[in-house]
PDB file of N, CA, C and O in Angstrom, chain B, residues numbered from 101:
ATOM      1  N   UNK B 101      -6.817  -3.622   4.170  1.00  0.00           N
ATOM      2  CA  UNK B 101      -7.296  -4.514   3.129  1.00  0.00           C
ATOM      3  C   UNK B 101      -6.544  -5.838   3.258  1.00  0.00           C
ATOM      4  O   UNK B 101      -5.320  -5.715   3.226  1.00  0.00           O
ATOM      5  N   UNK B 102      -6.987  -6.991   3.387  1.00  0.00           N
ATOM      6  CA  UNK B 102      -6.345  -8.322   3.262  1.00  0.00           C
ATOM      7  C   UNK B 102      -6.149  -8.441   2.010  1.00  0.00           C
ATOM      8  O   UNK B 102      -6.703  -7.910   1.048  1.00  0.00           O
ATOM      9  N   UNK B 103      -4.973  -9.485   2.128  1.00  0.00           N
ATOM     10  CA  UNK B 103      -4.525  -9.979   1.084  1.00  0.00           C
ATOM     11  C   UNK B 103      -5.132 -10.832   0.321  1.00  0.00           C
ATOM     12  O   UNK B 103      -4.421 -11.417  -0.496  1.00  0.00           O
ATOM     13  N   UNK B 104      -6.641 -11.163   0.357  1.00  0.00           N
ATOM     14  CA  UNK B 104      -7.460 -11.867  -0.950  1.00  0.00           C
ATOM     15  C   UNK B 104      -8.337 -10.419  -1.546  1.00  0.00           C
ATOM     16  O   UNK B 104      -8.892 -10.298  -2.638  1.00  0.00           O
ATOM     17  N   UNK B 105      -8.253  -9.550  -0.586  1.00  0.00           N
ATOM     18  CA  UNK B 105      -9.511  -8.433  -1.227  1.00  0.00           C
ATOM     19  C   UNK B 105      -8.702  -8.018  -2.435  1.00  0.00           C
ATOM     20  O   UNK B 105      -9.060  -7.954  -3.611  1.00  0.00           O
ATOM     21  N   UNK B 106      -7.136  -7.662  -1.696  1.00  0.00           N
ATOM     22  CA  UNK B 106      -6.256  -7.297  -2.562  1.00  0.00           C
ATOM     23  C   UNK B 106      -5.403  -7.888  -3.735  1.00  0.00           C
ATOM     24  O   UNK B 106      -4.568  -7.233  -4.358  1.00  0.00           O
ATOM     25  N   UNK B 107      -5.653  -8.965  -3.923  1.00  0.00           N
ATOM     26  CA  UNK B 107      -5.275  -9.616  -4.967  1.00  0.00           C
ATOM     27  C   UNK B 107      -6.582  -9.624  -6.116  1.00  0.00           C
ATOM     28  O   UNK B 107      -6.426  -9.668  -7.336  1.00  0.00           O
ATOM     29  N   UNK B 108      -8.135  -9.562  -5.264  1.00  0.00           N
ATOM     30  CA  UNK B 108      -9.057  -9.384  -6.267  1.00  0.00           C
ATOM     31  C   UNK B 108      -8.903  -7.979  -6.880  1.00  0.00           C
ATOM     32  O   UNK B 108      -8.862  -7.758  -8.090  1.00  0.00           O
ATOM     33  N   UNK B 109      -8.833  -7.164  -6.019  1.00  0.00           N
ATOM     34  CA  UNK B 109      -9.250  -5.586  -6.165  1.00  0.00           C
ATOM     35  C   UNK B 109      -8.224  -5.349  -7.856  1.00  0.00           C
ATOM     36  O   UNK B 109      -8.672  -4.746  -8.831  1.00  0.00           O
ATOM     37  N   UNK B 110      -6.444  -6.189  -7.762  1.00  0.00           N
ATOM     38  CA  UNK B 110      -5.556  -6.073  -8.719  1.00  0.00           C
ATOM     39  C   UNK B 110      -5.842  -7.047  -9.966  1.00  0.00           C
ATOM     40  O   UNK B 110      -5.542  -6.716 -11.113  1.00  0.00           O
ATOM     41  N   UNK B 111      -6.332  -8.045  -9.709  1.00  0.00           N
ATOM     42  CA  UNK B 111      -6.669  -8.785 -11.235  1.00  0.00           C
ATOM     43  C   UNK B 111      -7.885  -8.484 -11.771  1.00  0.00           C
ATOM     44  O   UNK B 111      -8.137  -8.924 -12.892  1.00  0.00           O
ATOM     45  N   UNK B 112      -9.024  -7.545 -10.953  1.00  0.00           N
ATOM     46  CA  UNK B 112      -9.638  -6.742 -11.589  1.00  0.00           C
ATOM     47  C   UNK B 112      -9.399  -5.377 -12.331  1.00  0.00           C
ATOM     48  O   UNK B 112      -9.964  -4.841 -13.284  1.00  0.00           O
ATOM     49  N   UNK B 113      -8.345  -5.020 -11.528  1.00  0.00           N
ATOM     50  CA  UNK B 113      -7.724  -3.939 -12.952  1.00  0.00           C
ATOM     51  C   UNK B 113      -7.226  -4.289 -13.584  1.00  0.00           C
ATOM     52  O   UNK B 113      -7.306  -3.845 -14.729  1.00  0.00           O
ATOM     53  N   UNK B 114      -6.591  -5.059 -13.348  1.00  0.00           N
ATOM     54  CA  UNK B 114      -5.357  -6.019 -14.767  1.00  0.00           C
ATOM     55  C   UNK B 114      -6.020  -6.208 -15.651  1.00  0.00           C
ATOM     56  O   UNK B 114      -5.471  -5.853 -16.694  1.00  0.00           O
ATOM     57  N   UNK B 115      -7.276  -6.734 -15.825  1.00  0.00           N
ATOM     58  CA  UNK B 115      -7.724  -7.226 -16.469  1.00  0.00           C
ATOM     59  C   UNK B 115      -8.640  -5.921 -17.736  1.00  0.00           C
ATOM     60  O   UNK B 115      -8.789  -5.836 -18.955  1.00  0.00           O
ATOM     61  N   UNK B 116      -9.017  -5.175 -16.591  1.00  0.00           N
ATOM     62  CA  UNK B 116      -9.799  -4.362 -17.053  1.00  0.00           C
ATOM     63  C   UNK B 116      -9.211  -3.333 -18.396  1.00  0.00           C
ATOM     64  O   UNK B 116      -9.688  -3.183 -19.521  1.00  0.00           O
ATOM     65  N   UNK B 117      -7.682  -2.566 -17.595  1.00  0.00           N
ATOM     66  CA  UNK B 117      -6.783  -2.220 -18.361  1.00  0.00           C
ATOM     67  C   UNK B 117      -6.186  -2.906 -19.740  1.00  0.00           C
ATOM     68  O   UNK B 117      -5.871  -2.444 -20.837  1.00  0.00           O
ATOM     69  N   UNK B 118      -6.182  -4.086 -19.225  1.00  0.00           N
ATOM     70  CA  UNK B 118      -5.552  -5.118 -20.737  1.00  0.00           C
ATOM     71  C   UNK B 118      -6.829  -5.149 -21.780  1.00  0.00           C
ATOM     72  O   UNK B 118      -6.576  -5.444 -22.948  1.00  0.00           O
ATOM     73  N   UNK B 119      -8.504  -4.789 -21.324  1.00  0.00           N
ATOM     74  CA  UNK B 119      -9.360  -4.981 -22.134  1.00  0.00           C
ATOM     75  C   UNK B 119      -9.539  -3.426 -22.785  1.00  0.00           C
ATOM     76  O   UNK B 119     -10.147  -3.361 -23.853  1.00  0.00           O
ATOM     77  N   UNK B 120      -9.092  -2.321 -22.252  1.00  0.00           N
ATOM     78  CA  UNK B 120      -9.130  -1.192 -22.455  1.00  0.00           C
ATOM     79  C   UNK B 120      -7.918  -0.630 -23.299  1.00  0.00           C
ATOM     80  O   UNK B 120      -8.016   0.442 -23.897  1.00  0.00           O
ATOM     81  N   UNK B 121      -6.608  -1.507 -23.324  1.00  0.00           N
ATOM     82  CA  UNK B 121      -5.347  -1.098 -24.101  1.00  0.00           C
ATOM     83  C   UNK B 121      -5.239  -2.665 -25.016  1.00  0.00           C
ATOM     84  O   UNK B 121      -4.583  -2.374 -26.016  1.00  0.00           O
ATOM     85  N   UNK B 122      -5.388  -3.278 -25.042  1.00  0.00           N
ATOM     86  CA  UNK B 122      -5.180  -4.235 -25.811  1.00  0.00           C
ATOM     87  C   UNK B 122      -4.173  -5.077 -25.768  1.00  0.00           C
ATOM     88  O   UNK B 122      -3.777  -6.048 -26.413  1.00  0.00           O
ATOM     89  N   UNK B 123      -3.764  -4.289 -24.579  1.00  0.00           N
ATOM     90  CA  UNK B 123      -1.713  -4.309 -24.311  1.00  0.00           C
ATOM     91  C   UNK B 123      -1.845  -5.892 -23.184  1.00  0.00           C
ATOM     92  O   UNK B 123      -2.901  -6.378 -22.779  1.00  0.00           O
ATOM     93  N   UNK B 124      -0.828  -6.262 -22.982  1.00  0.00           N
ATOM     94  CA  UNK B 124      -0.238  -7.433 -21.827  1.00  0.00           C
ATOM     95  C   UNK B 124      -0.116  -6.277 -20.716  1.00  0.00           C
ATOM     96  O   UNK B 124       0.456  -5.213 -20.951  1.00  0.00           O
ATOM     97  N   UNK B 125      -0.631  -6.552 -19.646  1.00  0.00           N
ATOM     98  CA  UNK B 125      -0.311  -5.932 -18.292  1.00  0.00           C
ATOM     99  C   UNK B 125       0.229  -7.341 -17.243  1.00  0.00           C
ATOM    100  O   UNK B 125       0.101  -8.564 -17.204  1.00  0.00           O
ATOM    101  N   UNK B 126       0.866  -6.276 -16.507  1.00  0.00           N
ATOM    102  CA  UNK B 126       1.155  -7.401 -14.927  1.00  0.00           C
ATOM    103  C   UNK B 126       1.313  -6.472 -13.952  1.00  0.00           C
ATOM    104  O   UNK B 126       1.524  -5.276 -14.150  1.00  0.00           O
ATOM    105  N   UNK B 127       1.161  -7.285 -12.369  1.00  0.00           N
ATOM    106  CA  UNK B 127       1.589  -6.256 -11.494  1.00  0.00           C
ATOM    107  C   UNK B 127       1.923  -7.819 -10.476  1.00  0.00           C
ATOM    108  O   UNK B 127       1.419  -8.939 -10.402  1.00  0.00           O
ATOM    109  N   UNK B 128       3.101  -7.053  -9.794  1.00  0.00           N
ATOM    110  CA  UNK B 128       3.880  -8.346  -8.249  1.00  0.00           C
ATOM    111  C   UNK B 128       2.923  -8.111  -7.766  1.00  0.00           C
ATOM    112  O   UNK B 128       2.443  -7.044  -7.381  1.00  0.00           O
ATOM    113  N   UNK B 129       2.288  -9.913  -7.743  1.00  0.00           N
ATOM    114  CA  UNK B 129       1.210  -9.726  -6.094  1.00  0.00           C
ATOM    115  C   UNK B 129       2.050 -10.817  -5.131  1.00  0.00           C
ATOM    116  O   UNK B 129       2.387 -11.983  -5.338  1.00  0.00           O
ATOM    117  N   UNK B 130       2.267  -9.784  -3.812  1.00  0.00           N
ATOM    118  CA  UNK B 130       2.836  -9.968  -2.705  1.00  0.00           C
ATOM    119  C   UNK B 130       2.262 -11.352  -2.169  1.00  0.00           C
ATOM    120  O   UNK B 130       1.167 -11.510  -1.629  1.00  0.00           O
ATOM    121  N   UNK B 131       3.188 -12.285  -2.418  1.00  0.00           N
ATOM    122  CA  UNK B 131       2.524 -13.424  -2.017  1.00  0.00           C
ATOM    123  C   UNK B 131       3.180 -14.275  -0.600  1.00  0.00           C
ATOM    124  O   UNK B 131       2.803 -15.383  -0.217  1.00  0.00           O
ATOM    125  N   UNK B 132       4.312 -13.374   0.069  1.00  0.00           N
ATOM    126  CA  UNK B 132       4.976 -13.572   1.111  1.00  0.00           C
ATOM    127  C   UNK B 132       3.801 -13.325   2.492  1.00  0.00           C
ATOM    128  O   UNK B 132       2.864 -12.535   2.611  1.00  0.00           O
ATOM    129  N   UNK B 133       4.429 -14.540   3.548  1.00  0.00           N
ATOM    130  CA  UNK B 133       3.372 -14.879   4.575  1.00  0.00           C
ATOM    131  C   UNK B 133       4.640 -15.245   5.318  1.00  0.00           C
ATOM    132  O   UNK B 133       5.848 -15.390   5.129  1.00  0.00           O
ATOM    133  N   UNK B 134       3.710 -15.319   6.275  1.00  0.00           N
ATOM    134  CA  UNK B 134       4.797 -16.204   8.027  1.00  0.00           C
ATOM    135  C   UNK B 134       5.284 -17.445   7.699  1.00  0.00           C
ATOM    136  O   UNK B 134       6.359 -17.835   8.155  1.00  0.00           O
ATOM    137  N   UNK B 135       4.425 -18.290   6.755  1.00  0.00           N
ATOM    138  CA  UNK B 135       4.504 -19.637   7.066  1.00  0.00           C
ATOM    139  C   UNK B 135       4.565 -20.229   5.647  1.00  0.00           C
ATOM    140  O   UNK B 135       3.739 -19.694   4.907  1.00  0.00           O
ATOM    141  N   UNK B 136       5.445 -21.357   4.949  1.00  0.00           N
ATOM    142  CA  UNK B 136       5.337 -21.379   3.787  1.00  0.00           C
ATOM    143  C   UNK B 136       3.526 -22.023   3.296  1.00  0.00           C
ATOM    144  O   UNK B 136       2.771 -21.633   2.405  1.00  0.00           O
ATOM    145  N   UNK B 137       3.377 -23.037   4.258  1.00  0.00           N
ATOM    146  CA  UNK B 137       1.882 -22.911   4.039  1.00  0.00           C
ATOM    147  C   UNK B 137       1.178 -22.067   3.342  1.00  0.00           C
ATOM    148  O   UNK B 137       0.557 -22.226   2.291  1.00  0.00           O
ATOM    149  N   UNK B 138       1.415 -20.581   4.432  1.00  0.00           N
ATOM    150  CA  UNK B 138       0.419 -19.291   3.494  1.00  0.00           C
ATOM    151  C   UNK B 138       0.745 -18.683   2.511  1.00  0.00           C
ATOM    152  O   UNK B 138       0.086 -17.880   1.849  1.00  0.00           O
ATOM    153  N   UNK B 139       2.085 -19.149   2.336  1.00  0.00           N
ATOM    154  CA  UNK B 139       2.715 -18.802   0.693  1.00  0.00           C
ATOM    155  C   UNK B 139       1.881 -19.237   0.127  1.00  0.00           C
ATOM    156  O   UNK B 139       0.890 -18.689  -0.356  1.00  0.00           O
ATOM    157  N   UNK B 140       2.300 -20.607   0.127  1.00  0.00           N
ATOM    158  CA  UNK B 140       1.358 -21.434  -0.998  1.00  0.00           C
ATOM    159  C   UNK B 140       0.077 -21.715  -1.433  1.00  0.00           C
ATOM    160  O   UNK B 140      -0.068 -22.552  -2.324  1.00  0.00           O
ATOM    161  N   UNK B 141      -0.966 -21.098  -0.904  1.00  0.00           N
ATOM    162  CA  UNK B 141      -2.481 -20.856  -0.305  1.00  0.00           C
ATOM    163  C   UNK B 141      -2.458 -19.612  -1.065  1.00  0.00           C
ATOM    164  O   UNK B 141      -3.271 -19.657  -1.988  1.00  0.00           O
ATOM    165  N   UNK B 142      -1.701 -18.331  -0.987  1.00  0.00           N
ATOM    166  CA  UNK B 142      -1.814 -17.236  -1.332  1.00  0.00           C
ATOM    167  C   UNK B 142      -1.370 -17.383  -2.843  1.00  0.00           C
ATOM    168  O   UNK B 142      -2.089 -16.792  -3.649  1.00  0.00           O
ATOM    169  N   UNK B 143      -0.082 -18.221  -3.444  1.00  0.00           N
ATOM    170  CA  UNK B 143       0.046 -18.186  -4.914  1.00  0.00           C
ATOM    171  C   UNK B 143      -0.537 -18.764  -5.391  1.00  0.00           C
ATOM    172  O   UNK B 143      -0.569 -18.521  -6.597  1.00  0.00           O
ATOM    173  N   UNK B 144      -1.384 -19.872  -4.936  1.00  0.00           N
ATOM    174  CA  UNK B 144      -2.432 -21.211  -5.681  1.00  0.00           C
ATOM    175  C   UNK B 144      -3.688 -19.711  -5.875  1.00  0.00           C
ATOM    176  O   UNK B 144      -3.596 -19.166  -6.974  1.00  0.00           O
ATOM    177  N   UNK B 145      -4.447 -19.277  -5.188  1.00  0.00           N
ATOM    178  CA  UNK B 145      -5.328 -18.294  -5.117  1.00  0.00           C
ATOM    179  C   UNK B 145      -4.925 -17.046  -6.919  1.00  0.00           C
ATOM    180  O   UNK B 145      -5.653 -16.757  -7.869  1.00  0.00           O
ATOM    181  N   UNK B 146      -3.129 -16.592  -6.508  1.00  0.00           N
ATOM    182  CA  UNK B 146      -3.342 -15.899  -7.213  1.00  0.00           C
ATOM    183  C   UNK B 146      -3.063 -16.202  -8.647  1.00  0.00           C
ATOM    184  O   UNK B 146      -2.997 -15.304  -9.486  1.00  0.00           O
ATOM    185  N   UNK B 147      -2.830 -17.993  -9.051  1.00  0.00           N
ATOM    186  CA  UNK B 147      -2.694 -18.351  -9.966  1.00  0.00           C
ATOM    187  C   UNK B 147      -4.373 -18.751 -10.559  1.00  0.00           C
ATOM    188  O   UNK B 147      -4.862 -18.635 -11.683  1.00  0.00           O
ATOM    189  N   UNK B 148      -4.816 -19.137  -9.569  1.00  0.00           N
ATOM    190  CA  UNK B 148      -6.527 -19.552  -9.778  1.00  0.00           C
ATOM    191  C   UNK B 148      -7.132 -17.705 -10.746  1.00  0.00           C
ATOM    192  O   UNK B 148      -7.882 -17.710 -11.722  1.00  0.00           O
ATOM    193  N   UNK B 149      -6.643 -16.618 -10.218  1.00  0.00           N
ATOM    194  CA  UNK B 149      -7.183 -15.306 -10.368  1.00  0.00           C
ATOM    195  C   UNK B 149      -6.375 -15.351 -11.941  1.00  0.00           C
ATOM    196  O   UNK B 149      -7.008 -14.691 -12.764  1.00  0.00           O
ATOM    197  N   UNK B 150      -5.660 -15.716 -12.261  1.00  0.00           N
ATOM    198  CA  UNK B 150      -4.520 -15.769 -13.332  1.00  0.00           C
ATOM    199  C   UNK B 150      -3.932 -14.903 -13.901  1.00  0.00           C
ATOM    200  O   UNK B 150      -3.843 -14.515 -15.066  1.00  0.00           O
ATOM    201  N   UNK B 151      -3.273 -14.452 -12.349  1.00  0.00           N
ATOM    202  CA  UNK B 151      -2.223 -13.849 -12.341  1.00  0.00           C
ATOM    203  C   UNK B 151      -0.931 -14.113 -12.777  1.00  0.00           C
ATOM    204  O   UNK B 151      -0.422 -15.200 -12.504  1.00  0.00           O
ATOM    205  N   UNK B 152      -0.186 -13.080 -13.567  1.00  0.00           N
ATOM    206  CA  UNK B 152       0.711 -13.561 -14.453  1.00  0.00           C
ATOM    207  C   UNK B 152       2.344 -13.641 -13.679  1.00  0.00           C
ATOM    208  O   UNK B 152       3.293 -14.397 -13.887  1.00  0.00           O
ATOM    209  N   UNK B 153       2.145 -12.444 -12.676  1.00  0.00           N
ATOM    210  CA  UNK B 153       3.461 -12.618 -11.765  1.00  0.00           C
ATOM    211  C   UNK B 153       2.997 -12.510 -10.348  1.00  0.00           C
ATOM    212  O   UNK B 153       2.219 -11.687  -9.864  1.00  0.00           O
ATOM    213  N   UNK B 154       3.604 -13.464  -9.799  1.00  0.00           N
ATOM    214  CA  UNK B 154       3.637 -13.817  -8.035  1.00  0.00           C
ATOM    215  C   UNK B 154       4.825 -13.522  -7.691  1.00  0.00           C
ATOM    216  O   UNK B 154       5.702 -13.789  -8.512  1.00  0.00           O
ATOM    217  N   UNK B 155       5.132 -13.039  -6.699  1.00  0.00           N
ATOM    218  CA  UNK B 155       6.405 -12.689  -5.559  1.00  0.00           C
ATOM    219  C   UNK B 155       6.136 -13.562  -4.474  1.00  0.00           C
ATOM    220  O   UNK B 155       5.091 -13.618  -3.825  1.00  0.00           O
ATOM    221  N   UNK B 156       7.530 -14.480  -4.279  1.00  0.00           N
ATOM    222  CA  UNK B 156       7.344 -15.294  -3.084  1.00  0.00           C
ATOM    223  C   UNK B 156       8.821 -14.751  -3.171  1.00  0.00           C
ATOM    224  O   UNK B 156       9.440 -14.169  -4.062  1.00  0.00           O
ATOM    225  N   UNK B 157       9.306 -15.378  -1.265  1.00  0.00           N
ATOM    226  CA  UNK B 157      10.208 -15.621  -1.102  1.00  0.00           C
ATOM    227  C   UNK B 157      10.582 -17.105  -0.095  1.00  0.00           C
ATOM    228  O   UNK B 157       9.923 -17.568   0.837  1.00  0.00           O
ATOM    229  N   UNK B 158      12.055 -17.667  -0.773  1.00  0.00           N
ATOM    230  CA  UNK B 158      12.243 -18.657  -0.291  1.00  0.00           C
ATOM    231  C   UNK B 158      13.558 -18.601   1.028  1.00  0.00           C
ATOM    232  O   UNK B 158      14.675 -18.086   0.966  1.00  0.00           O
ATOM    233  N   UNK B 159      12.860 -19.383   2.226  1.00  0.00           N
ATOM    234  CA  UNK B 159      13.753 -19.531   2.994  1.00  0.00           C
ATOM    235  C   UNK B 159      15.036 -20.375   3.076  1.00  0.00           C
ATOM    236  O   UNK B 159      15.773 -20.283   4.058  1.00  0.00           O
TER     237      UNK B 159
END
């Protein structure tokens, strides 16, 4: 699974769950890549999905 299927596949449960409990959910989406480029491509994406926590790491 790539990492856009998989960031959809998770803010579709997030979401789904938070409409089903009423509750705040989150889950780390793995937003580490080769290149900081694809960091940043991958957290812009999973902030666009509005996602509440991103995992990067800095070199």
């Amino acid at each position: 699974m790539r990492w856009r299927d998989r960031f959809l596949f998770c803010a579709e449960a997030l979401y789904k769950t938070q409409a089903e409990t009423g509750e705040i959910k989150g889950h780390y989406l793995n937003a580490i890549a080769g290149t900081c480029e694809e960091m940043i491509k991958r957290a812009v994406f999973a902030r666009e999905l509005g996602a509440p926590i991103v995992l990067i790491q800095s070199f």
